[in-house]
Short mmCIF file of C-alpha atoms and ligand atoms in Angstrom, two decimals:
data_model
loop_
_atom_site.label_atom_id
_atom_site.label_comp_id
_atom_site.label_asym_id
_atom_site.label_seq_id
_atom_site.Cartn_x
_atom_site.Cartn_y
_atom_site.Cartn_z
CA UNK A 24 0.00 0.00 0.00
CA UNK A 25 1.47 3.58 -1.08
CA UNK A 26 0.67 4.89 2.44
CA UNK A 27 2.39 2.45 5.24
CA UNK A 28 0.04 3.47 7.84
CA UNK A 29 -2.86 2.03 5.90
CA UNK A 30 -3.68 -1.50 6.29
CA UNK A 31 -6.18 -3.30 4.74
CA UNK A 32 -8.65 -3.32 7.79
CA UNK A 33 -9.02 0.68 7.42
CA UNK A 34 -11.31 -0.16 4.05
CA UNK A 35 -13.05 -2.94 5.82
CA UNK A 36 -16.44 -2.22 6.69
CA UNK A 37 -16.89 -1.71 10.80
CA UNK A 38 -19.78 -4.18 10.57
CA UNK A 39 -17.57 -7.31 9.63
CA UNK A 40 -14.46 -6.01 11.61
CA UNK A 41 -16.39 -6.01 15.07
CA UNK A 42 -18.37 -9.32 14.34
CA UNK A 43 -16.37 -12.66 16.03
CA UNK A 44 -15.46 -15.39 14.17
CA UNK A 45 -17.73 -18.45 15.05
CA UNK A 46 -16.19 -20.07 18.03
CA UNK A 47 -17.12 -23.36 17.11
CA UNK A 48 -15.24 -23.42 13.74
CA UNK A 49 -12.20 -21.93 15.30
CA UNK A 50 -11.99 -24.87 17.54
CA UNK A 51 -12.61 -27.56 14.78
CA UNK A 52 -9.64 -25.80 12.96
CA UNK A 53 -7.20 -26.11 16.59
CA UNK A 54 -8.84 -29.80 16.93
CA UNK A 55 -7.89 -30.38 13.33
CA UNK A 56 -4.13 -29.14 13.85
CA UNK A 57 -4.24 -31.49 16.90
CA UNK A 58 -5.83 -34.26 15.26
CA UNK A 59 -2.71 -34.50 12.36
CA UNK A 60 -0.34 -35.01 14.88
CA UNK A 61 -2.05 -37.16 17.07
CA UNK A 62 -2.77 -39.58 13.87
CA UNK A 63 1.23 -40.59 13.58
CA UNK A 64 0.49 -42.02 17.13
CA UNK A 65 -2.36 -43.79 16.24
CA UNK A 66 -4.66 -41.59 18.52
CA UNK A 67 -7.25 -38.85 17.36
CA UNK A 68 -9.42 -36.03 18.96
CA UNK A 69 -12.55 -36.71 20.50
CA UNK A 70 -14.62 -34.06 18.91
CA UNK A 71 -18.05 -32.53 21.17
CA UNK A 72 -17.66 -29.24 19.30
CA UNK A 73 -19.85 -28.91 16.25
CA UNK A 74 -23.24 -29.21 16.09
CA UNK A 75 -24.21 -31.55 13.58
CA UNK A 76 -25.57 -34.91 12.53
CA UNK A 77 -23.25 -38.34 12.36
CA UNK A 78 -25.68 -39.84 10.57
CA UNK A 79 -25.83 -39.64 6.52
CA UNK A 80 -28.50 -38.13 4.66
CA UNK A 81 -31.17 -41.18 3.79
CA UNK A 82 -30.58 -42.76 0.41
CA UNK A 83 -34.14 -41.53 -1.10
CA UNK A 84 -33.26 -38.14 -0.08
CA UNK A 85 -29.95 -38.34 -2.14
CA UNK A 86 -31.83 -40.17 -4.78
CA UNK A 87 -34.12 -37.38 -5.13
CA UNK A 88 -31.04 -34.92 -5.71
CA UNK A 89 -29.19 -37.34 -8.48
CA UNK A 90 -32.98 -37.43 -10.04
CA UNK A 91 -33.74 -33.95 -10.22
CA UNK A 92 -29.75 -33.34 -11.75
CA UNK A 93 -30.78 -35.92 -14.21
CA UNK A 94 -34.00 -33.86 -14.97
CA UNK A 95 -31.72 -30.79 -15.41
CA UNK A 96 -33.73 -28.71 -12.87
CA UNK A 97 -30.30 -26.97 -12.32
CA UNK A 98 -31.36 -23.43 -12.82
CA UNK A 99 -32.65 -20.40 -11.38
CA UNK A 100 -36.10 -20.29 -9.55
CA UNK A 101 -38.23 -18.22 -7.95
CA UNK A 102 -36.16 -16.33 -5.24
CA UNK A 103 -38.32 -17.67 -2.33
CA UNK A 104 -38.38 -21.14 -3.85
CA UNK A 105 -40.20 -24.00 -5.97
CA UNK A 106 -44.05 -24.40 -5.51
CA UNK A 107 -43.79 -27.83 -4.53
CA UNK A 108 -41.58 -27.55 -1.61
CA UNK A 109 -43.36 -24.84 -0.22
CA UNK A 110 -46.44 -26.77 -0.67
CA UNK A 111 -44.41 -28.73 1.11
CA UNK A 112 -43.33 -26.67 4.13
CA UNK A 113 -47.09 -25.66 4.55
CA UNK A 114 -48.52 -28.97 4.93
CA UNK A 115 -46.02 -29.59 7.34
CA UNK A 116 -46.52 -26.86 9.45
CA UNK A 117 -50.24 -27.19 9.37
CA UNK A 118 -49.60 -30.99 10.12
CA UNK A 119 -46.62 -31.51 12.47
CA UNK A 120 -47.34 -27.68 14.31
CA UNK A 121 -50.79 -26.89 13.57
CA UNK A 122 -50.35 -23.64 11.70
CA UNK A 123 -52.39 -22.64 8.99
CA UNK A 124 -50.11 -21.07 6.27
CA UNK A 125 -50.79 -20.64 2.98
CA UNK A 126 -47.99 -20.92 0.12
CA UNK A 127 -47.70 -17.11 0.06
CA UNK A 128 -46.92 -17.14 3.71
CA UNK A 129 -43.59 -19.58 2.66
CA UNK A 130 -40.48 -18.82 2.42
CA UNK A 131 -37.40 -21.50 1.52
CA UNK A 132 -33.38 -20.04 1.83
CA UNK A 133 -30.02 -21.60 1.76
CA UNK A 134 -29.98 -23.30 5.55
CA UNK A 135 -32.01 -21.56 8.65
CA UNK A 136 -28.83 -19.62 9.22
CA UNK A 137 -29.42 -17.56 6.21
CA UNK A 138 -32.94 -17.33 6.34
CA UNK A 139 -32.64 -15.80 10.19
CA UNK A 140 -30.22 -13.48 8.37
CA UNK A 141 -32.65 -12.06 5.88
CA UNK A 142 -35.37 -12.31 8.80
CA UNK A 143 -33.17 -9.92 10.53
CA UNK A 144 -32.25 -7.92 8.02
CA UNK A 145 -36.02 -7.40 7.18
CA UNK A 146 -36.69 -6.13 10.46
CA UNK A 147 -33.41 -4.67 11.79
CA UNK A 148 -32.94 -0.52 11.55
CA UNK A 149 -29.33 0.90 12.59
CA UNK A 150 -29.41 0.58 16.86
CA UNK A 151 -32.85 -1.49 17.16
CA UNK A 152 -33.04 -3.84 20.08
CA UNK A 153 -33.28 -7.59 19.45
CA UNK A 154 -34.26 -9.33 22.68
CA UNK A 155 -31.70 -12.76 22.80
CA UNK A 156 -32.26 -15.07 25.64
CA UNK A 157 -29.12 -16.39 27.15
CA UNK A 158 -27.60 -19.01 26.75
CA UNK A 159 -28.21 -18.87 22.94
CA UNK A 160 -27.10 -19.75 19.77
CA UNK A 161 -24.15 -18.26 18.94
CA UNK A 162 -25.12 -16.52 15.25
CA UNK A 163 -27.85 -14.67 16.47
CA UNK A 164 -25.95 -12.10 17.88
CA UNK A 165 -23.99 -11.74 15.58
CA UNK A 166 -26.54 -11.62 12.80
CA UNK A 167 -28.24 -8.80 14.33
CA UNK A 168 -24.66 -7.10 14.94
CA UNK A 169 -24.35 -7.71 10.90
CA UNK A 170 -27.53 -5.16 10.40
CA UNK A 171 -26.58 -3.12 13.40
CA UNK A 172 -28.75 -4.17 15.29
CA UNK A 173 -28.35 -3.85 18.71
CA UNK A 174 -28.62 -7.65 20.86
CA UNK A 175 -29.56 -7.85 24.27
CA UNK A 176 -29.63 -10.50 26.27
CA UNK A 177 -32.25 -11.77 28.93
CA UNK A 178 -31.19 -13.72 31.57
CA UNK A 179 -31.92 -17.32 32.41
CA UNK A 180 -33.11 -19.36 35.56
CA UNK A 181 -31.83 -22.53 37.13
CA UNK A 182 -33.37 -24.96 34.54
CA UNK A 183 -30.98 -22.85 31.88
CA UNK A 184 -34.65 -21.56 30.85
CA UNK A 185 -35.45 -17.46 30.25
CA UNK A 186 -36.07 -15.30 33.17
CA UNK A 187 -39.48 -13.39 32.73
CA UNK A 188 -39.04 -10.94 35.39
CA UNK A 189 -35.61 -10.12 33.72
CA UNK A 190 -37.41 -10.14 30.11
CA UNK A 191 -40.49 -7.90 32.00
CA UNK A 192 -38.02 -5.38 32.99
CA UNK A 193 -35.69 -5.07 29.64
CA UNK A 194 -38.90 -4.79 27.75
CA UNK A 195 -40.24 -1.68 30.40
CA UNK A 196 -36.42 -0.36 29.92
CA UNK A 197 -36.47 -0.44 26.14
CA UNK A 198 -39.75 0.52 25.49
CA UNK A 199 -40.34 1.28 21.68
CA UNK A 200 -36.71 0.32 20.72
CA UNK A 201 -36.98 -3.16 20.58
CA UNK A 202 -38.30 -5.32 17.22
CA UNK A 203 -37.77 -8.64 17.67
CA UNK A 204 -37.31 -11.48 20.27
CA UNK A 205 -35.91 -15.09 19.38
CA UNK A 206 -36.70 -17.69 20.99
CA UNK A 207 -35.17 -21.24 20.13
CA UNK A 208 -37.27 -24.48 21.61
CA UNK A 209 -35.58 -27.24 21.77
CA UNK A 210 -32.44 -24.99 22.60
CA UNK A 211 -28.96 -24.81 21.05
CA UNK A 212 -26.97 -25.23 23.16
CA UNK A 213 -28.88 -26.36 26.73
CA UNK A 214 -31.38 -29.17 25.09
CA UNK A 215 -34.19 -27.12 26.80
CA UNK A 216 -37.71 -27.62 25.76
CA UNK A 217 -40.47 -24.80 26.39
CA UNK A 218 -43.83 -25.80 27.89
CA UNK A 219 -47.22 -24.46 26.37
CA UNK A 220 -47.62 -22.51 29.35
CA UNK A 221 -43.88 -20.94 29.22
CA UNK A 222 -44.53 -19.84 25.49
CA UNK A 223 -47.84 -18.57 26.80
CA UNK A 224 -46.20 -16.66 28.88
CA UNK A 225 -43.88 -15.52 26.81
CA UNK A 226 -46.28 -14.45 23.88
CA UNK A 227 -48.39 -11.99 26.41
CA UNK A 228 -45.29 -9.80 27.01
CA UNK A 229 -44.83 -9.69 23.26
CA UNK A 230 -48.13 -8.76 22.15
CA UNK A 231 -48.75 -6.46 25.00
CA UNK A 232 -45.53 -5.12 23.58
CA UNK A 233 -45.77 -4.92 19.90
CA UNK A 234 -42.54 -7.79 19.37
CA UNK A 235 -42.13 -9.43 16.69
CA UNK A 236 -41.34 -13.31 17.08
CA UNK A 237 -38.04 -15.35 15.19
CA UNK A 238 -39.02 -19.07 16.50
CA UNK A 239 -35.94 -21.04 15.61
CA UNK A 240 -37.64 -24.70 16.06
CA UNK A 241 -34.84 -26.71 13.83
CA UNK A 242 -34.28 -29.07 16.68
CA UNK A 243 -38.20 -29.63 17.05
CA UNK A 244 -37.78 -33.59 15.99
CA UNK A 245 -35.08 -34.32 18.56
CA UNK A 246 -37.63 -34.91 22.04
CA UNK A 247 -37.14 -36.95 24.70
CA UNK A 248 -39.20 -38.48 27.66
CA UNK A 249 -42.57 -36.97 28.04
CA UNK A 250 -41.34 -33.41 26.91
CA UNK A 251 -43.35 -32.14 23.94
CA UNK A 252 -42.85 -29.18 21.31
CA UNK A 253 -44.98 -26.35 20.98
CA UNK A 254 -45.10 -23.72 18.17
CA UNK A 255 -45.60 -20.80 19.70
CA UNK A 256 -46.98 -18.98 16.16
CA UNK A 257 -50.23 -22.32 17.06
CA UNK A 258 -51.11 -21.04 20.28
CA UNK A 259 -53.45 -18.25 19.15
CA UNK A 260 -54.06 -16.25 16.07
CA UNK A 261 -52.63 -13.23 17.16
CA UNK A 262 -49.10 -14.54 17.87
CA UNK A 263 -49.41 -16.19 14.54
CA UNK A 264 -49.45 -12.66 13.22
CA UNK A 265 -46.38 -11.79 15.51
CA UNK A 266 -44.30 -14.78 14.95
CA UNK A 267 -41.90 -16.23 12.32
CA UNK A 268 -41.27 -19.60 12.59
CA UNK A 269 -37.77 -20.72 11.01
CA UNK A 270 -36.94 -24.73 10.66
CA UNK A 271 -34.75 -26.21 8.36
CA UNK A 272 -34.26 -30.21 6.99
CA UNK A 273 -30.45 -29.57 7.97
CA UNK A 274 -30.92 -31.41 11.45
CA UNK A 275 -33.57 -33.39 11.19
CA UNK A 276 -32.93 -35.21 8.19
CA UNK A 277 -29.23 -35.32 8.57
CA UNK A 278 -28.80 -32.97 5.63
CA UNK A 279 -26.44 -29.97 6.90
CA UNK A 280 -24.49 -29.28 3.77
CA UNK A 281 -27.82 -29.24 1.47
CA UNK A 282 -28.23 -25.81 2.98
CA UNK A 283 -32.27 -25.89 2.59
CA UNK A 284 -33.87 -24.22 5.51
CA UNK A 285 -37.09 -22.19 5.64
CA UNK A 286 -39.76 -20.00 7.72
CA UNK A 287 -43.37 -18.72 7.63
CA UNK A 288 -44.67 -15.60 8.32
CA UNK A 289 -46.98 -12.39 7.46
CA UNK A 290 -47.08 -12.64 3.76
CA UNK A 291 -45.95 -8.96 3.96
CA UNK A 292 -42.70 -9.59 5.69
CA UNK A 293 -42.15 -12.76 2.94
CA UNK A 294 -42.58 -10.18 0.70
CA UNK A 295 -39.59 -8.04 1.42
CA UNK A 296 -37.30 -10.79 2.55
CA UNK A 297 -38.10 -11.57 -1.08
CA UNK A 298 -36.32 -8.98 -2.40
CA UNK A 299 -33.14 -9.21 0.04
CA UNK A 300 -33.38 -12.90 -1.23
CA UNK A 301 -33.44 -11.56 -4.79
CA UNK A 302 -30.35 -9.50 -4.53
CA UNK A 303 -27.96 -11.97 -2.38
CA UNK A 304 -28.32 -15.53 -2.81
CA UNK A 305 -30.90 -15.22 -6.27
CA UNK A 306 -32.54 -18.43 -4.82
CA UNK A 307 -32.25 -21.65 -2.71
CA UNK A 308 -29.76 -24.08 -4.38
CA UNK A 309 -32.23 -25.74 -7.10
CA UNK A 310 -30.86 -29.43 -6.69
CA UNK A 311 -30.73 -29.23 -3.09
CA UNK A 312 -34.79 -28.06 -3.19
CA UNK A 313 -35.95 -31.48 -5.09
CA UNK A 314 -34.04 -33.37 -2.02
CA UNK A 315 -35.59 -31.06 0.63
CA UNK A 316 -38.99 -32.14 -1.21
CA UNK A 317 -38.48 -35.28 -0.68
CA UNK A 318 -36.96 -35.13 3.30
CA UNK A 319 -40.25 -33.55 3.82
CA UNK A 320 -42.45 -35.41 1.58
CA UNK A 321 -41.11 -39.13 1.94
CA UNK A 322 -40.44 -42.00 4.42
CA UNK A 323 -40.02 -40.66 7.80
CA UNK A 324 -38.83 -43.67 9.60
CA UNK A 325 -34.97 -42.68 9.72
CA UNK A 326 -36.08 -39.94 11.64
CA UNK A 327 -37.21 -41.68 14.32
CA UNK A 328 -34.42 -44.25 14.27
CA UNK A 329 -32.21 -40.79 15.00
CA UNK A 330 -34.45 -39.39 17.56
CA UNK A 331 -33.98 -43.19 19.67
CA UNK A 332 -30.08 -43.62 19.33
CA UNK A 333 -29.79 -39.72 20.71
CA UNK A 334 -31.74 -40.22 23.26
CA UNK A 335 -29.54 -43.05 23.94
CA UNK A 336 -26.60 -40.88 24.17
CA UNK A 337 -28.54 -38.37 26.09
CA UNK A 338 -29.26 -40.58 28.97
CA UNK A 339 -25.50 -42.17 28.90
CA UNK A 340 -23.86 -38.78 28.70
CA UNK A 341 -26.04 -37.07 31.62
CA UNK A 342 -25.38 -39.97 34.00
CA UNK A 343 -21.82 -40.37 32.97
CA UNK A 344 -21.49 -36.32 33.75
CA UNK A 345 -23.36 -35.76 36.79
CA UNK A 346 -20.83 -38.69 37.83
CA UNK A 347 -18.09 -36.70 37.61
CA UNK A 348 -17.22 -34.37 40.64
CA UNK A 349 -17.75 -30.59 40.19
CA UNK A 350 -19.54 -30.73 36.66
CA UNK A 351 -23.28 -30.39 37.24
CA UNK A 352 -25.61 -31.33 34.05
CA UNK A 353 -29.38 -30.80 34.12
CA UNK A 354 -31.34 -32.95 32.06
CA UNK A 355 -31.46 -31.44 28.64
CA UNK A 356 -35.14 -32.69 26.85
CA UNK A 357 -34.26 -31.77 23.55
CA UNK A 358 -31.77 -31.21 20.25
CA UNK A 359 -28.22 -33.31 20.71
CA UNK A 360 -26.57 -30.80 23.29
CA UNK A 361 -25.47 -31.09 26.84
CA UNK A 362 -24.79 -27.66 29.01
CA UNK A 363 -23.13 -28.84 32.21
CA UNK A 364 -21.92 -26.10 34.26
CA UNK A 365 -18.47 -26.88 35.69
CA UNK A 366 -17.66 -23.60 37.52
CA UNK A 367 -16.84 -25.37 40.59
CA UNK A 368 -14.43 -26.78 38.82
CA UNK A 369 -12.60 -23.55 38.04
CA UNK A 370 -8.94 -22.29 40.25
CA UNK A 371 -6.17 -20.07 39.55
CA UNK A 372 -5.61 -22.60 36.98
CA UNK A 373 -8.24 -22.84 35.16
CA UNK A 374 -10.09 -19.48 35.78
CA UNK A 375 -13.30 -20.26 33.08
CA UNK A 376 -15.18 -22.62 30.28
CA UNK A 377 -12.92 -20.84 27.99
CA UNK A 378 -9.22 -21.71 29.37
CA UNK A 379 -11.11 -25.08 30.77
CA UNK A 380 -12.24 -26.13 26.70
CA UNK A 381 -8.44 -25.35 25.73
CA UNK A 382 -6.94 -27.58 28.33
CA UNK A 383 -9.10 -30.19 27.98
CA UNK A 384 -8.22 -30.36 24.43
CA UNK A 385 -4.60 -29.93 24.52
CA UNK A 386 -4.33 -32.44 27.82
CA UNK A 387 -7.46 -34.96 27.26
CA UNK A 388 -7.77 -34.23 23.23
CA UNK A 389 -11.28 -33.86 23.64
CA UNK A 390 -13.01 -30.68 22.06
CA UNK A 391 -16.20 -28.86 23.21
CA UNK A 392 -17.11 -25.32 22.85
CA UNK A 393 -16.88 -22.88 25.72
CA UNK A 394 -19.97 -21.45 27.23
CA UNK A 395 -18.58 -17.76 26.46
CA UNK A 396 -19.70 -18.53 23.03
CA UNK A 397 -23.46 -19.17 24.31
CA UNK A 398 -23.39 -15.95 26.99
CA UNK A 399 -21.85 -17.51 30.00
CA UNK A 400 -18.91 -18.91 30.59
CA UNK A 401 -19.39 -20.94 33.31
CA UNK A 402 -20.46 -23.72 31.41
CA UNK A 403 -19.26 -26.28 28.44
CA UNK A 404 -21.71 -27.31 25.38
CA UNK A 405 -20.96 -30.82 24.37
CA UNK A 406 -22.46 -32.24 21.20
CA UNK A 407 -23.63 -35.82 21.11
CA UNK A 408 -23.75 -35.95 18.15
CA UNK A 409 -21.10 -38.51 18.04
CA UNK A 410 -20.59 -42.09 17.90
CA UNK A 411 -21.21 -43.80 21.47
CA UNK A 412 -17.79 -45.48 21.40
CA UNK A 413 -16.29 -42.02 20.69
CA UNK A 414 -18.78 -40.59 23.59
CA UNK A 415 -17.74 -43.31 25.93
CA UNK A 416 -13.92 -42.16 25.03
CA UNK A 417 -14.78 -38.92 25.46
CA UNK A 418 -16.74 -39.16 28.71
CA UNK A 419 -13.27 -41.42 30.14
CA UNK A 420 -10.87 -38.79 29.17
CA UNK A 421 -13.20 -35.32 30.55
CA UNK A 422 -13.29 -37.41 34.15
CA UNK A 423 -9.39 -38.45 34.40
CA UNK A 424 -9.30 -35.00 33.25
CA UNK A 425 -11.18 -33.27 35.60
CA UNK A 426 -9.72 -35.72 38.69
CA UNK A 427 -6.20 -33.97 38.30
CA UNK A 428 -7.30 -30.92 37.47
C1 PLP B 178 -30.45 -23.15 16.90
C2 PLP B 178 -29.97 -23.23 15.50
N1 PLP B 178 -30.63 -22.55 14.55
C3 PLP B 178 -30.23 -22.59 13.27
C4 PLP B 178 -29.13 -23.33 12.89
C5 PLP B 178 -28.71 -23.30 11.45
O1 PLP B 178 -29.23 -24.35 10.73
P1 PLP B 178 -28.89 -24.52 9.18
O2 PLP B 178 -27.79 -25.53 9.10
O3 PLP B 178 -30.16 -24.98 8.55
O4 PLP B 178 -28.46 -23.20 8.66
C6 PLP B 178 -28.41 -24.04 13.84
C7 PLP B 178 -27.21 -24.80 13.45
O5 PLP B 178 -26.38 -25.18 14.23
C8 PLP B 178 -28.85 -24.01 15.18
O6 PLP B 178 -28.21 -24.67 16.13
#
């Protein structure tokens, strides 16, 4: 550069120099380095970091995809996606969540992630207040930081679950600043599952408010023991007309890298997330579509057969972690996460989740994602979304760990 006291940040836009790289992929790449060197011994990495399926995508789902590349339906379509699939997405929602949508209520995008991003962007002005519930999914935040937004986060109770009298009194402090609360049931990253009467609960502050409603319900299949999901946008008709409900086929049909995700809403907000849609990503990948069709459309049985071996895991894991002195683990009821908090684990050593996830993975080669990414840092998300032999490894190297800690 002619003048040396320019670097290349001072043309970067502020919005992508203050946003944080994702946490989880940082540690895949350290695991990764790791992992290398620990092959030449014969040993490997017990990963708990990323959030996503072991299982493969089901054969007539891939079928589907090699059929409609056969058909040539490799081209552009319409930016919020094919009829069929959002014929699709509405029958599902009217039959797995009881909402009534029709198709011009539909909108399919390239994975939930980037539909919550046009969501947001739809909504978001320069220093509007987004409501986030702690602990949370990492990319909202940052998402909302992305169209200057302005996050804030609501505090949770004992069962890892949102605070009302915390959310009560950010709403009375913010009053007329804030557009838009998510709310993610089962959770990312505590397994949490809201009750009827806790979405009920939640929905009267927002419509006594004027909030708007992002529903992130991608882990919705994943349910264990008696809990049950609830869409909140089915508990009355007015929340309906607050509420967008986002899902995706990336979890629940083992499909991640398709990058089909969706949401419903007022046909006026599908509208203009439209036209972001339009002048970004054009459309949904076309190939990936005709699978999604299918996920929805087809046999459902492997779905199932996922939903029993994680709960497998899920009752293995929680024992094998309440087990383990100073990590306490309450019983997650959904998605394939565990949150144990292991503060009273932490010295002058080991002062958070943070320096805790590094040792572990340097010492014990075992990788899981500190709580700091999620809002608090006194706590570790592990995936199981692993193998049980690699989760009973796991589980044996976190306790020897945590004994000579
Ligand atoms: C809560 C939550 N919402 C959305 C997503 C994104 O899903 P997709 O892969 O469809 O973009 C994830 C992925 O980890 C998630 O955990």
């Amino acid at each position: 550069m002619a003048d040396s006291n320019l670097t290349i940040d001072n043309f970067l836009s502020k919005r992508v120099l203050n946003l944080e790289e994702s946490p989880t992929f940082a540690l895949e790449k350290k695991a990764d380095e790791i992992d290398l060197q620990l092959k030449k011994e014969g040993s490997f990495v017990i990963r708990f970091g990323i959030g996503q399926p072991d299982f493969d995508t089901p054969s007539n789902i891939k079928d589907a995809a090699k059929k409609a590349i056969d058909e040539n339906k490799t081209r552009y379509t319409a930016s919020t996606g094919i009829k069929e699939l959002k014929l699709a997405i509405m029958e599902k929602f009217y039959k797995d969540n009881n909402i009534k949508y029709g198709i011009e209520n539909i909108f399919a995008g390239n994975g939930a992630k980037q539909v919550l991003d046009v969501i947001i962007r739809t909504f978001i002005n320069s220093g509007d207040i987004v409501l986030i519930p702690k602990p949370y999914w990492v990319s909202y935040t940052q998402q909302v930081i992305l169209s200057e937004g302005k996050p804030v986060e609501v505090e949770f109770n004992e069962d890892l679950k949102i605070n009302i009298e915390n959310l009560n009194k950010l709403v009375k402090e913010n009053a007329g600043r804030i557009k838009l609360l998510i709310i993610n049931s089962p959770n990312n990253p505590t397994g949490a599952v809201y009750s009827k009467k806790e979405l009920e609960d939640i929905g009267e502050i927002c419509l006594e408010n004027n909030i708007f409603i992002i529903s992130d319900e991608v882990y919705e299949n994943f349910i264990y023991g008696d809990a049950q999901h609830y869409s909140i946008a089915s508990l009355s008709e007015e929340l309906k007309d607050l509420t967008i409900t986002v899902n995706a086929v990336s979890k629940t049909y083992a499909m991640t890298g398709w990058r089909i995700g969706y949401c419903a809403a007022d046909k006026e907000i599908i509208k203009q997330m439209a036209k972001i849609q339009d002048q970004s990503a054009s459309n949904p990948c076309t190939p990936a579509q005709w699978a999604a069709l299918e996920a929805l459309k087809g046999n459902q049985d492997s779905v199932e057969r996922m939903r029993i071996e994680y709960e497998k895991r899920k009752d293995y894991i929680y024992k094998r972690l309440n087990g383990i002195k100073g990590i306490k683990c309450s019983l997650p009821e959904g998605a394939f996460y565990v949150f144990p908090d292991i503060s009273a684990l932490f010295s002058s050593r080991v002062k958070n989740a943070f320096e805790f996830a590094g040792e572990l993975l340097e010492k014990a080669k075992v990788a899981v994602v500190p709580g700091r990414a999620f809002g608090d840092d006194n706590f570790i998300r592990i995936s199981y979304a692993a193998t049980m032999d690699k989760i009973k490894e796991g589980m044996d190297r976190l306790e020897k760990f945590c004994k000579e800690l």
